[in-house]
Amino acid sequence: MRTLIATAACLFAATPAMAEPDWAPAVRADYTASLGGMWDWFHRNPELSFREVKTAERMATELRGVPGMQVTTGVGGTGVVGVLKNGAGPTVLVRADMDGLPVEEKSGLPNASKARQVGVDGVEAPVMHACGHDTHITAMVGTARRLAALKDRWKGTIVFIVQPAEERVGGAKAMLADGLYSRFPKPDYALAFHVAAGLPAGMVSASEGIQYSSSDSVDIDVPGIGAHGASPHAGKDPVYMASQLVIALQGLISRERQPLDPGVITVGSFHSGLKHNIISDMAKLQVTVRANDEGTRKQLLDGIKRVASGIGTLNGMPADKMPVVKVIEGTPTTINDAPLARRLNAVMATTLGPKNVIPFEQTGMGAEDFAYLVQPDSKVKGYYFAVGGTPMADIVAARNGGAPVPSHHSPLFKVAPEPSIVTGTIAMTAAVLNLLGPKTAG
């Protein structure tokens, strides 16, 4: 990210400003009149994955307010689909995710969430828009309004999907299973963006290849044989075995994978026992696995099962008490269509100015279930881009020893809503206009 910010600063200083599209002032006016208040409502009222009932209702209402929009609710659970037709032409899908996270907000914002909700796992938790999905859905409304107002500049069909459960990488798959590509016009192109706290506000970035890694959530049950803590020889300690497993899993990264190919195995949760002096009969691990290609993904998942079984054998566990590995949810890599990405990156440079289009650099192994919408067998060409969410001054200050920029999924996470939403709306509108017909003036 340091390289990216340095590049951004140089471009900002060296490149003259360009004329913006003639419709861009209308986006800013819409933010002042409506979108800013809408974002505030979404931020105060986040909802967990597959529990986004009020969010979906609000989005359905907003999309129904767009002239010519046909809206369907309850797609893939809480998903919303809006279809805007304007004669013969290609079909473009515009996607925004809407779920929050089980995080207690500590951002200090005046509109910080106080919400609590019971998730699909049955656990009540505080809820926060700690990944910026509130900006995504607000920008979708802005995009839909602007494209409806610009119908003289495009021909074709736009399908707006308000997707649930991105954080559980299950919403896109659920919408597809519920007929997204059969009940509604199947797209030729699918577009989406994600606000990025580490990217300066007003700037965008998109890869011409891989944009996000794969992600798999893995549950591992490590059975033991309960005993008194003072007599470990009388049982089999699952905490000890699970601890061995936590360490052994890292060997799949450091000793079985080509060193220049990225991969991540992180144990995010380890639970066992209820009392100091009791050896429990079960330990439970929750693991996230990341890869940049399907070969590495399979290698890591197969390796987890093998290593877990080996730990059971090493500790003399009977066949009916071996560790059990379950992959409970996952998504493949998100890969942009290269020709489409080159085309739309050029549109971004024309629309926002070259200084605001930053070369893509993968700095982590985040994942996105947008990948399901653009799998090779679908023949849908995908373009996913990042939109800056933090003022450049704050990023430069952090780089120089000031307060750090909070990461996504942090209780301190926050982005500047106005530049994020305005830039996202302008960028997405320009991309759709380019794909569906006559280019905008300016």
Short mmCIF file of C-alpha atoms in Angstrom, two decimals:
data_model
loop_
_atom_site.label_atom_id
_atom_site.label_comp_id
_atom_site.label_asym_id
_atom_site.label_seq_id
_atom_site.Cartn_x
_atom_site.Cartn_y
_atom_site.Cartn_z
CA MET A 1 0.00 0.00 0.00
CA ARG A 2 2.92 2.36 0.63
CA THR A 3 3.96 2.01 -3.05
CA LEU A 4 0.38 2.61 -4.18
CA ILE A 5 0.01 5.77 -2.08
CA ALA A 6 3.35 7.12 -3.29
CA THR A 7 2.25 6.51 -6.87
CA ALA A 8 -1.04 8.27 -6.17
CA ALA A 9 0.71 11.28 -4.67
CA CYS A 10 3.03 11.59 -7.68
CA LEU A 11 0.18 11.32 -10.17
CA PHE A 12 -1.88 13.82 -8.21
CA ALA A 13 0.94 16.34 -8.37
CA ALA A 14 1.95 15.70 -11.98
CA THR A 15 -1.34 15.33 -13.88
CA PRO A 16 -3.57 18.27 -14.81
CA ALA A 17 -7.25 18.07 -13.93
CA MET A 18 -9.66 16.91 -16.63
CA ALA A 19 -13.19 18.06 -17.39
CA GLU A 20 -15.72 15.82 -15.66
CA PRO A 21 -18.86 14.44 -17.34
CA ASP A 22 -21.68 16.95 -17.71
CA TRP A 23 -23.92 14.81 -15.47
CA ALA A 24 -21.46 14.59 -12.56
CA PRO A 25 -22.78 17.74 -10.81
CA ALA A 26 -26.19 16.04 -10.63
CA VAL A 27 -24.58 13.19 -8.66
CA ARG A 28 -23.16 15.64 -6.14
CA ALA A 29 -26.49 17.42 -5.87
CA ASP A 30 -28.20 14.07 -5.28
CA TYR A 31 -25.76 13.32 -2.48
CA THR A 32 -26.54 16.62 -0.78
CA ALA A 33 -30.29 16.27 -1.22
CA SER A 34 -30.79 12.56 -0.59
CA LEU A 35 -27.94 10.09 -0.76
CA GLY A 36 -26.11 11.48 2.28
CA GLY A 37 -29.15 11.00 4.49
CA MET A 38 -29.75 7.57 3.01
CA TRP A 39 -26.19 6.48 3.85
CA ASP A 40 -26.67 7.78 7.39
CA TRP A 41 -29.78 5.58 7.78
CA PHE A 42 -28.02 2.51 6.43
CA HIS A 43 -25.02 3.12 8.68
CA ARG A 44 -27.19 3.41 11.79
CA ASN A 45 -29.21 0.30 10.91
CA PRO A 46 -26.85 -2.47 9.75
CA GLU A 47 -28.08 -6.06 9.53
CA LEU A 48 -26.30 -9.40 9.52
CA SER A 49 -25.95 -11.78 6.58
CA PHE A 50 -29.27 -13.23 5.37
CA ARG A 51 -31.00 -11.07 8.01
CA GLU A 52 -31.04 -7.84 5.95
CA VAL A 53 -34.83 -7.44 6.05
CA LYS A 54 -35.09 -3.70 6.72
CA THR A 55 -32.16 -2.93 4.44
CA ALA A 56 -33.78 -4.88 1.60
CA GLU A 57 -37.12 -3.12 2.18
CA ARG A 58 -35.45 0.30 2.04
CA MET A 59 -33.50 -0.61 -1.11
CA ALA A 60 -36.62 -1.97 -2.80
CA THR A 61 -38.44 1.28 -2.01
CA GLU A 62 -35.58 3.41 -3.34
CA LEU A 63 -35.28 1.40 -6.56
CA ARG A 64 -39.06 1.49 -7.11
CA GLY A 65 -38.72 5.26 -7.04
CA VAL A 66 -36.54 5.14 -10.16
CA PRO A 67 -38.71 5.70 -13.29
CA GLY A 68 -39.16 2.50 -15.29
CA MET A 69 -37.58 0.19 -12.70
CA GLN A 70 -39.22 -3.21 -12.15
CA VAL A 71 -38.35 -4.53 -8.68
CA THR A 72 -38.50 -8.07 -7.28
CA THR A 73 -37.79 -8.90 -3.64
CA GLY A 74 -36.96 -12.12 -1.81
CA VAL A 75 -34.45 -13.38 -4.36
CA GLY A 76 -32.03 -15.79 -2.71
CA GLY A 77 -33.50 -14.91 0.68
CA THR A 78 -33.39 -11.17 1.20
CA GLY A 79 -31.96 -10.21 -2.19
CA VAL A 80 -33.53 -7.49 -4.33
CA VAL A 81 -33.44 -7.30 -8.14
CA GLY A 82 -34.28 -4.19 -10.13
CA VAL A 83 -34.56 -4.30 -13.92
CA LEU A 84 -34.34 -1.14 -16.03
CA LYS A 85 -35.01 -1.67 -19.74
CA ASN A 86 -34.37 0.81 -22.52
CA GLY A 87 -34.70 -0.88 -25.88
CA ALA A 88 -32.49 -3.42 -27.61
CA GLY A 89 -28.90 -3.76 -26.53
CA PRO A 90 -26.55 -5.59 -24.17
CA THR A 91 -27.42 -6.39 -20.56
CA VAL A 92 -25.27 -5.09 -17.71
CA LEU A 93 -25.58 -6.32 -14.13
CA VAL A 94 -24.68 -3.87 -11.36
CA ARG A 95 -24.22 -5.49 -7.96
CA ALA A 96 -24.01 -4.05 -4.46
CA ASP A 97 -23.76 -6.09 -1.24
CA MET A 98 -25.76 -4.98 1.80
CA ASP A 99 -24.86 -6.99 4.92
CA GLY A 100 -23.07 -5.78 8.02
CA LEU A 101 -20.74 -7.59 10.41
CA PRO A 102 -21.00 -8.87 14.01
CA VAL A 103 -18.74 -6.07 15.29
CA GLU A 104 -19.38 -3.44 17.97
CA GLU A 105 -18.77 -0.07 16.40
CA LYS A 106 -16.17 2.10 18.14
CA SER A 107 -15.55 4.57 15.32
CA GLY A 108 -16.62 7.60 17.33
CA LEU A 109 -18.92 8.70 14.51
CA PRO A 110 -22.08 10.54 15.59
CA ASN A 111 -24.13 7.96 13.67
CA ALA A 112 -22.28 4.94 15.05
CA SER A 113 -24.41 1.81 15.05
CA LYS A 114 -26.01 0.67 18.29
CA ALA A 115 -27.75 -2.25 16.59
CA ARG A 116 -27.82 -5.81 17.86
CA GLN A 117 -29.23 -8.81 16.02
CA VAL A 118 -29.44 -12.59 16.14
CA GLY A 119 -27.58 -14.05 13.18
CA VAL A 120 -28.20 -17.22 11.21
CA ASP A 121 -25.95 -18.99 13.73
CA GLY A 122 -28.42 -18.18 16.51
CA VAL A 123 -26.00 -15.88 18.31
CA GLU A 124 -26.98 -12.32 19.23
CA ALA A 125 -24.24 -9.82 18.46
CA PRO A 126 -23.65 -6.13 17.92
CA VAL A 127 -23.81 -5.19 14.23
CA MET A 128 -21.76 -2.67 12.29
CA HIS A 129 -21.15 -1.68 8.70
CA ALA A 130 -17.46 -2.38 9.23
CA CYS A 131 -16.75 -3.06 5.55
CA GLY A 132 -18.51 -0.19 3.80
CA HIS A 133 -21.47 -2.03 2.31
CA ASP A 134 -23.63 0.95 3.31
CA THR A 135 -21.69 3.02 0.78
CA HIS A 136 -22.15 0.36 -1.91
CA ILE A 137 -25.93 0.26 -1.73
CA THR A 138 -26.22 4.04 -1.45
CA ALA A 139 -24.07 4.47 -4.56
CA MET A 140 -26.26 1.90 -6.36
CA VAL A 141 -29.31 4.09 -5.79
CA GLY A 142 -27.37 7.10 -7.07
CA THR A 143 -26.26 5.13 -10.14
CA ALA A 144 -29.78 3.89 -10.89
CA ARG A 145 -31.20 7.41 -10.64
CA ARG A 146 -28.54 8.86 -12.89
CA LEU A 147 -28.84 6.18 -15.56
CA ALA A 148 -32.61 6.56 -15.62
CA ALA A 149 -32.12 10.28 -16.18
CA LEU A 150 -29.67 9.58 -19.02
CA LYS A 151 -31.80 7.15 -21.02
CA ASP A 152 -31.15 9.14 -24.19
CA ARG A 153 -27.49 8.05 -23.96
CA TRP A 154 -27.81 4.28 -23.73
CA LYS A 155 -29.76 1.29 -25.03
CA GLY A 156 -30.15 -2.12 -23.45
CA THR A 157 -30.99 -3.52 -20.03
CA ILE A 158 -29.52 -2.90 -16.60
CA VAL A 159 -30.07 -5.42 -13.80
CA PHE A 160 -29.41 -4.01 -10.34
CA ILE A 161 -28.91 -6.67 -7.68
CA VAL A 162 -28.86 -5.88 -3.98
CA GLN A 163 -27.07 -8.92 -2.65
CA PRO A 164 -27.28 -10.43 0.83
CA ALA A 165 -24.59 -12.25 2.78
CA GLU A 166 -21.39 -11.28 1.04
CA GLU A 167 -19.64 -11.54 4.40
CA ARG A 168 -20.61 -15.21 4.56
CA VAL A 169 -19.75 -15.60 0.84
CA GLY A 170 -23.17 -17.12 0.32
CA GLY A 171 -25.45 -14.44 -1.06
CA ALA A 172 -24.42 -14.47 -4.72
CA LYS A 173 -24.66 -18.25 -4.82
CA ALA A 174 -28.11 -18.12 -3.20
CA MET A 175 -29.39 -15.59 -5.72
CA LEU A 176 -28.09 -17.67 -8.62
CA ALA A 177 -29.75 -20.76 -7.16
CA ASP A 178 -33.00 -18.79 -6.98
CA GLY A 179 -32.92 -18.05 -10.71
CA LEU A 180 -30.96 -14.81 -10.99
CA TYR A 181 -29.78 -15.77 -14.48
CA SER A 182 -33.02 -17.45 -15.58
CA ARG A 183 -35.85 -15.41 -14.01
CA PHE A 184 -34.20 -12.12 -14.97
CA PRO A 185 -32.25 -11.00 -18.06
CA LYS A 186 -28.88 -12.74 -18.09
CA PRO A 187 -26.07 -10.19 -18.24
CA ASP A 188 -23.33 -9.87 -20.80
CA TYR A 189 -21.32 -7.94 -18.22
CA ALA A 190 -21.32 -7.83 -14.42
CA LEU A 191 -19.91 -4.83 -12.51
CA ALA A 192 -19.31 -4.09 -8.84
CA PHE A 193 -17.07 -1.99 -6.63
CA HIS A 194 -15.80 -2.04 -3.06
CA VAL A 195 -14.88 0.98 -1.02
CA ALA A 196 -11.28 0.72 0.17
CA ALA A 197 -10.13 2.44 3.34
CA GLY A 198 -6.49 2.20 2.29
CA LEU A 199 -7.06 3.94 -1.07
CA PRO A 200 -7.32 7.74 -1.21
CA ALA A 201 -10.81 9.13 -1.62
CA GLY A 202 -11.67 10.08 -5.18
CA MET A 203 -9.44 7.41 -6.67
CA VAL A 204 -10.19 3.99 -8.16
CA SER A 205 -8.16 0.89 -8.94
CA ALA A 206 -8.91 -2.34 -10.79
CA SER A 207 -6.89 -5.35 -11.85
CA GLU A 208 -6.70 -6.75 -15.37
CA GLY A 209 -6.64 -10.20 -13.78
CA ILE A 210 -7.07 -11.42 -10.23
CA GLN A 211 -8.82 -8.90 -7.97
CA TYR A 212 -9.54 -11.09 -4.94
CA SER A 213 -8.37 -14.43 -3.58
CA SER A 214 -10.50 -17.48 -2.91
CA SER A 215 -11.82 -17.96 0.60
CA ASP A 216 -12.99 -21.08 2.42
CA SER A 217 -14.34 -21.30 5.95
CA VAL A 218 -13.34 -24.58 7.57
CA ASP A 219 -14.64 -26.04 10.84
CA ILE A 220 -12.49 -28.66 12.57
CA ASP A 221 -13.80 -30.75 15.47
CA VAL A 222 -11.02 -32.38 17.48
CA PRO A 223 -12.54 -35.05 19.78
CA GLY A 224 -10.84 -35.97 23.02
CA ILE A 225 -11.47 -38.23 25.99
CA GLY A 226 -12.42 -36.27 29.09
CA ALA A 227 -10.53 -36.64 32.33
CA HIS A 228 -9.42 -34.83 35.48
CA GLY A 229 -6.86 -32.10 34.78
CA ALA A 230 -4.59 -33.71 37.40
CA SER A 231 -4.66 -37.05 35.58
CA PRO A 232 -4.04 -36.33 31.89
CA HIS A 233 -2.92 -39.91 31.33
CA ALA A 234 -6.49 -41.06 31.98
CA GLY A 235 -7.87 -39.26 28.92
CA LYS A 236 -6.93 -37.70 25.61
CA ASP A 237 -6.52 -33.93 25.75
CA PRO A 238 -8.20 -32.21 22.77
CA VAL A 239 -6.61 -28.87 23.64
CA TYR A 240 -3.17 -30.41 23.28
CA MET A 241 -4.11 -32.13 20.03
CA ALA A 242 -5.77 -29.05 18.58
CA SER A 243 -2.71 -26.99 19.52
CA GLN A 244 -0.53 -29.42 17.62
CA LEU A 245 -2.89 -29.04 14.70
CA VAL A 246 -2.74 -25.23 14.75
CA ILE A 247 1.05 -25.40 14.44
CA ALA A 248 1.08 -28.25 11.92
CA LEU A 249 -1.30 -26.44 9.57
CA GLN A 250 1.31 -23.73 9.01
CA GLY A 251 3.58 -26.36 7.49
CA LEU A 252 1.16 -26.52 4.58
CA ILE A 253 2.07 -22.90 3.88
CA SER A 254 5.78 -22.91 4.67
CA ARG A 255 6.82 -26.38 3.56
CA GLU A 256 4.40 -27.71 0.95
CA ARG A 257 3.66 -24.69 -1.22
CA GLN A 258 5.90 -23.01 -3.76
CA PRO A 259 7.34 -20.03 -1.85
CA LEU A 260 6.37 -17.45 -4.48
CA ASP A 261 2.72 -18.59 -4.65
CA PRO A 262 0.61 -16.93 -1.95
CA GLY A 263 -1.57 -18.84 0.45
CA VAL A 264 -3.02 -18.27 3.93
CA ILE A 265 -4.31 -20.57 6.66
CA THR A 266 -5.50 -18.65 9.71
CA VAL A 267 -7.10 -20.21 12.79
CA GLY A 268 -9.53 -17.52 13.86
CA SER A 269 -11.29 -19.37 16.67
CA PHE A 270 -10.22 -22.04 19.19
CA HIS A 271 -12.72 -23.20 21.80
CA SER A 272 -12.54 -26.03 24.33
CA GLY A 273 -13.47 -26.75 27.91
CA LEU A 274 -15.30 -24.98 30.72
CA LYS A 275 -13.09 -25.30 33.82
CA HIS A 276 -9.44 -25.07 34.88
CA ASN A 277 -9.11 -28.64 36.07
CA ILE A 278 -11.16 -30.53 33.52
CA ILE A 279 -9.80 -32.06 30.33
CA SER A 280 -12.73 -31.65 27.95
CA ASP A 281 -13.86 -34.10 25.32
CA MET A 282 -13.88 -31.68 22.37
CA ALA A 283 -11.97 -28.77 20.86
CA LYS A 284 -13.36 -26.75 17.98
CA LEU A 285 -11.36 -24.70 15.49
CA GLN A 286 -12.61 -22.23 12.90
CA VAL A 287 -10.19 -21.66 10.05
CA THR A 288 -10.04 -19.39 7.02
CA VAL A 289 -8.11 -20.51 3.94
CA ARG A 290 -7.03 -18.21 1.09
CA ALA A 291 -5.47 -18.92 -2.30
CA ASN A 292 -5.00 -17.23 -5.67
CA ASP A 293 -5.74 -20.20 -7.89
CA GLU A 294 -7.85 -23.34 -7.75
CA GLY A 295 -4.84 -25.66 -7.66
CA THR A 296 -3.45 -24.06 -4.50
CA ARG A 297 -6.93 -23.89 -3.01
CA LYS A 298 -7.43 -27.64 -3.43
CA GLN A 299 -3.93 -28.40 -2.18
CA LEU A 300 -4.52 -26.46 1.04
CA LEU A 301 -7.98 -27.90 1.73
CA ASP A 302 -6.82 -31.47 1.05
CA GLY A 303 -3.77 -30.82 3.22
CA ILE A 304 -5.89 -29.66 6.16
CA LYS A 305 -7.84 -32.93 6.09
CA ARG A 306 -4.64 -34.97 5.86
CA VAL A 307 -2.87 -33.11 8.67
CA ALA A 308 -5.93 -33.28 10.94
CA SER A 309 -6.16 -37.03 10.44
CA GLY A 310 -2.44 -37.35 11.10
CA ILE A 311 -2.75 -35.53 14.42
CA GLY A 312 -5.44 -37.99 15.48
CA THR A 313 -3.27 -40.93 14.53
CA LEU A 314 -0.21 -39.43 16.23
CA ASN A 315 -2.13 -39.21 19.50
CA GLY A 316 -3.55 -42.72 19.30
CA MET A 317 -7.17 -41.73 18.83
CA PRO A 318 -9.62 -44.50 17.88
CA ALA A 319 -11.17 -44.43 14.40
CA ASP A 320 -14.48 -43.08 15.69
CA LYS A 321 -12.79 -40.13 17.43
CA MET A 322 -10.60 -38.77 14.67
CA PRO A 323 -10.70 -35.02 13.88
CA VAL A 324 -13.51 -34.03 11.52
CA VAL A 325 -12.93 -31.33 8.88
CA LYS A 326 -15.86 -29.56 7.20
CA VAL A 327 -15.70 -26.81 4.59
CA ILE A 328 -18.87 -24.87 5.43
CA GLU A 329 -18.71 -21.99 2.93
CA GLY A 330 -16.38 -20.65 0.30
CA THR A 331 -15.89 -18.68 -2.87
CA PRO A 332 -13.46 -18.98 -5.78
CA THR A 333 -11.09 -16.23 -6.90
CA THR A 334 -12.52 -13.05 -8.36
CA ILE A 335 -10.84 -12.49 -11.72
CA ASN A 336 -11.57 -9.52 -13.94
CA ASP A 337 -11.98 -10.09 -17.65
CA ALA A 338 -8.75 -8.61 -19.01
CA PRO A 339 -10.06 -6.90 -22.19
CA LEU A 340 -13.06 -5.53 -20.29
CA ALA A 341 -10.83 -4.27 -17.48
CA ARG A 342 -8.53 -2.48 -19.92
CA ARG A 343 -11.56 -0.90 -21.60
CA LEU A 344 -13.20 0.26 -18.39
CA ASN A 345 -9.97 1.35 -16.75
CA ALA A 346 -9.60 3.69 -19.71
CA VAL A 347 -13.15 4.91 -19.09
CA MET A 348 -12.23 5.60 -15.47
CA ALA A 349 -9.21 7.62 -16.56
CA THR A 350 -11.32 9.65 -18.98
CA THR A 351 -14.10 10.18 -16.45
CA LEU A 352 -12.14 10.79 -13.25
CA GLY A 353 -8.82 11.89 -14.68
CA PRO A 354 -5.69 9.73 -15.06
CA LYS A 355 -4.38 10.96 -11.69
CA ASN A 356 -7.30 9.19 -10.02
CA VAL A 357 -6.82 5.74 -11.57
CA ILE A 358 -4.18 3.86 -9.60
CA PRO A 359 -2.43 0.71 -10.89
CA PHE A 360 -3.83 -2.27 -9.03
CA GLU A 361 -1.64 -3.91 -6.39
CA GLN A 362 -2.78 -6.95 -4.42
CA THR A 363 -1.75 -6.22 -0.83
CA GLY A 364 -3.78 -8.90 0.96
CA MET A 365 -5.88 -11.98 0.34
CA GLY A 366 -9.39 -10.68 0.81
CA ALA A 367 -12.19 -12.51 -1.00
CA GLU A 368 -15.48 -11.69 -2.72
CA ASP A 369 -18.43 -13.87 -3.69
CA PHE A 370 -18.95 -11.66 -6.75
CA ALA A 371 -16.83 -14.43 -8.26
CA TYR A 372 -19.91 -16.66 -8.52
CA LEU A 373 -21.54 -14.16 -10.88
CA VAL A 374 -18.67 -14.32 -13.37
CA GLN A 375 -17.53 -17.94 -13.37
CA PRO A 376 -16.10 -19.02 -16.75
CA ASP A 377 -19.02 -21.33 -17.54
CA SER A 378 -21.46 -18.41 -17.15
CA LYS A 379 -19.87 -16.51 -20.06
CA VAL A 380 -20.49 -13.29 -18.10
CA LYS A 381 -17.57 -10.87 -18.28
CA GLY A 382 -16.75 -9.31 -14.93
CA TYR A 383 -15.20 -6.05 -13.78
CA TYR A 384 -14.69 -5.34 -10.08
CA PHE A 385 -12.96 -2.17 -8.94
CA ALA A 386 -11.94 -0.43 -5.73
CA VAL A 387 -13.06 3.07 -4.76
CA GLY A 388 -10.99 5.10 -2.33
CA GLY A 389 -12.60 5.83 1.01
CA THR A 390 -10.12 7.84 3.09
CA PRO A 391 -8.94 11.42 2.48
CA MET A 392 -5.41 11.54 1.10
CA ALA A 393 -4.31 13.77 3.99
CA ASP A 394 -5.27 11.09 6.52
CA ILE A 395 -3.40 8.39 4.61
CA VAL A 396 -0.27 10.49 4.26
CA ALA A 397 -0.45 11.40 7.97
CA ALA A 398 -0.70 7.72 8.90
CA ARG A 399 2.29 6.92 6.71
CA ASN A 400 4.26 9.62 8.51
CA GLY A 401 3.54 8.29 11.99
CA GLY A 402 0.10 9.69 12.65
CA ALA A 403 -3.06 7.82 13.57
CA PRO A 404 -3.36 4.64 11.51
CA VAL A 405 -6.16 4.20 9.01
CA PRO A 406 -8.48 1.54 10.51
CA SER A 407 -8.78 -1.60 8.45
CA HIS A 408 -11.91 -3.21 7.14
CA HIS A 409 -13.72 -5.35 9.76
CA SER A 410 -12.22 -3.23 12.54
CA PRO A 411 -14.56 -1.68 15.16
CA LEU A 412 -12.78 1.59 14.32
CA PHE A 413 -13.47 1.31 10.57
CA LYS A 414 -14.81 4.41 8.85
CA VAL A 415 -14.72 5.93 5.41
CA ALA A 416 -15.58 9.42 4.22
CA PRO A 417 -19.07 8.84 2.80
CA GLU A 418 -19.41 11.78 0.41
CA PRO A 419 -16.30 11.24 -1.76
CA SER A 420 -16.75 7.46 -1.60
CA ILE A 421 -20.38 7.51 -2.71
CA VAL A 422 -19.97 10.29 -5.26
CA THR A 423 -16.90 8.70 -6.83
CA GLY A 424 -18.47 5.24 -6.82
CA THR A 425 -21.64 6.56 -8.42
CA ILE A 426 -19.83 8.53 -11.11
CA ALA A 427 -17.46 5.66 -11.89
CA MET A 428 -20.22 3.04 -12.10
CA THR A 429 -22.48 5.27 -14.18
CA ALA A 430 -19.67 5.96 -16.63
CA ALA A 431 -18.85 2.26 -16.94
CA VAL A 432 -22.46 1.31 -17.71
CA LEU A 433 -22.83 4.16 -20.22
CA ASN A 434 -19.71 2.98 -22.01
CA LEU A 435 -21.02 -0.58 -22.29
CA LEU A 436 -24.55 0.32 -23.35
CA GLY A 437 -24.15 2.94 -25.98
CA PRO A 438 -23.32 6.51 -26.89
CA LYS A 439 -20.69 7.97 -24.65
CA THR A 440 -21.48 10.88 -22.37
CA ALA A 441 -20.41 14.38 -23.17
CA GLY A 442 -17.33 15.62 -21.38
#
